[in-house]
């Protein structure tokens, strides 16, 4: 059993099976999870949450290749709104991401990934 953390995490992933897998893993870790299926929906959820008393998200987990706005576009818009927001991109396209365009607070894990590595990264980012 994974130890509990109780962080709020926003996930943007267009593949339904992957989205469900992330949701189950993150909830098993004790997190509150909000899921979105594309970049614009992710930004809308982020903006809506930042205006509520819940205080936004501890982590935003993004896929690179998502509809309407890709993960880098979403990450850069979030960074412009909240420069200290922690971001984690999980992608099969890690090699094509230009380091100059990557937000400073964004970490990247390449697919395929090791689940223990992912859990460790999430723990580090949400502490």
Coordinates of C-alpha atoms in Angstrom, one line a residue:
X1 CA 0.0 0.0 0.0
X2 CA 1.3 3.5 -0.9
X3 CA 1.5 6.0 2.0
X4 CA -1.1 8.7 2.1
X5 CA -0.3 12.3 1.1
X6 CA -3.6 14.3 0.7
X7 CA -2.6 16.7 -2.1
X8 CA -4.8 18.1 -4.8
X9 CA -3.7 17.0 -8.3
X10 CA -5.0 18.1 -11.7
X11 CA -4.4 15.6 -14.5
X12 CA -4.7 16.3 -18.3
X13 CA -4.6 13.1 -20.4
X14 CA -6.7 12.3 -23.5
X15 CA -6.3 8.5 -23.4
X16 CA -9.2 7.2 -21.3
X17 CA -7.3 4.2 -19.9
X18 CA -4.3 6.2 -19.0
X19 CA -6.5 8.9 -17.4
X20 CA -8.2 6.2 -15.3
X21 CA -4.9 4.6 -14.3
X22 CA -3.5 8.0 -13.1
X23 CA -6.7 8.7 -11.2
X24 CA -6.6 5.3 -9.4
X25 CA -2.9 5.5 -8.6
X26 CA -3.1 9.1 -7.3
X27 CA -6.2 8.4 -5.3
X28 CA -4.6 5.3 -3.8
X29 CA -1.8 7.6 -2.7
X30 CA -4.4 9.6 -0.8
X31 CA -4.7 12.5 -3.2
X32 CA -7.8 14.4 -4.4
X33 CA -7.7 14.2 -8.2
X34 CA -9.4 16.3 -10.8
X35 CA -9.2 14.8 -14.4
X36 CA -9.4 16.6 -17.7
X37 CA -9.3 15.3 -21.3
X38 CA -7.6 18.1 -23.1
X39 CA -5.5 21.2 -22.7
X40 CA -8.2 23.8 -22.6
X41 CA -10.3 21.8 -20.2
X42 CA -7.2 21.6 -17.9
X43 CA -6.7 25.3 -18.0
X44 CA -10.4 25.9 -17.3
X45 CA -10.3 23.6 -14.3
X46 CA -7.1 25.3 -13.1
X47 CA -8.6 28.8 -13.3
X48 CA -11.8 27.7 -11.7
X49 CA -10.0 26.1 -8.8
X50 CA -7.7 29.0 -8.2
X51 CA -10.8 31.2 -7.7
X52 CA -12.3 28.9 -5.0
X53 CA -11.4 28.4 -1.3
X54 CA -9.8 25.1 -2.1
X55 CA -6.6 26.9 -2.9
X56 CA -5.8 25.5 -6.3
X57 CA -3.6 22.4 -7.0
X58 CA -0.4 21.1 -5.4
X59 CA 0.6 19.5 -8.7
X60 CA -0.5 19.6 -12.3
X61 CA 0.2 16.3 -14.2
X62 CA 0.2 16.7 -18.0
X63 CA 0.6 14.6 -21.1
X64 CA 2.4 16.4 -24.0
X65 CA 0.1 15.3 -26.8
X66 CA -3.4 16.3 -25.8
X67 CA -6.1 18.0 -27.9
X68 CA -6.8 21.7 -28.1
X69 CA -3.6 22.9 -26.4
X70 CA -0.6 20.6 -26.0
X71 CA 1.0 20.0 -22.6
X72 CA 3.8 22.6 -23.1
X73 CA 1.3 25.3 -24.0
X74 CA -0.8 24.5 -21.0
X75 CA 2.3 24.4 -18.7
X76 CA 3.4 27.8 -20.0
X77 CA 0.0 29.4 -19.5
X78 CA -0.2 28.0 -15.9
X79 CA 3.4 29.2 -15.2
X80 CA 2.3 32.7 -16.4
X81 CA -0.6 32.6 -13.9
X82 CA 1.3 30.9 -11.0
X83 CA 5.1 30.9 -11.4
X84 CA 5.6 28.6 -8.5
X85 CA 3.1 25.9 -9.6
X86 CA 4.6 22.5 -9.7
X87 CA 4.2 20.7 -13.0
X88 CA 4.9 17.1 -14.1
X89 CA 4.8 16.0 -17.7
X90 CA 4.6 12.3 -18.6
X91 CA 5.2 11.9 -22.3
X92 CA 6.5 9.6 -25.0
X93 CA 7.9 12.8 -26.6
X94 CA 10.4 13.9 -24.0
X95 CA 13.2 14.0 -26.6
X96 CA 11.5 16.7 -28.7
X97 CA 10.7 19.1 -25.9
X98 CA 12.9 22.2 -26.3
X99 CA 14.5 23.0 -22.9
X100 CA 14.2 26.7 -23.6
X101 CA 10.4 26.4 -23.8
X102 CA 10.0 24.1 -20.8
X103 CA 8.7 25.9 -17.7
X104 CA 11.3 26.0 -14.9
X105 CA 9.0 24.3 -12.4
X106 CA 8.2 21.4 -14.8
X107 CA 9.7 17.9 -14.4
X108 CA 9.5 15.3 -17.2
X109 CA 9.1 11.6 -17.0
X110 CA 9.4 9.7 -20.3
X111 CA 7.0 6.9 -21.3
X112 CA 7.3 4.1 -20.8
X113 CA 8.0 4.9 -17.1
X114 CA 8.6 2.9 -14.0
X115 CA 5.6 3.2 -11.6
X116 CA 8.0 3.5 -8.6
X117 CA 9.8 6.3 -10.3
X118 CA 6.5 8.1 -11.0
X119 CA 5.4 7.7 -7.4
X120 CA 8.7 9.0 -6.1
X121 CA 8.5 12.0 -8.4
X122 CA 4.9 12.8 -7.3
X123 CA 5.9 12.5 -3.6
X124 CA 8.9 14.8 -4.1
X125 CA 6.8 17.4 -5.9
X126 CA 3.9 17.4 -3.4
X127 CA 5.9 17.6 -0.2

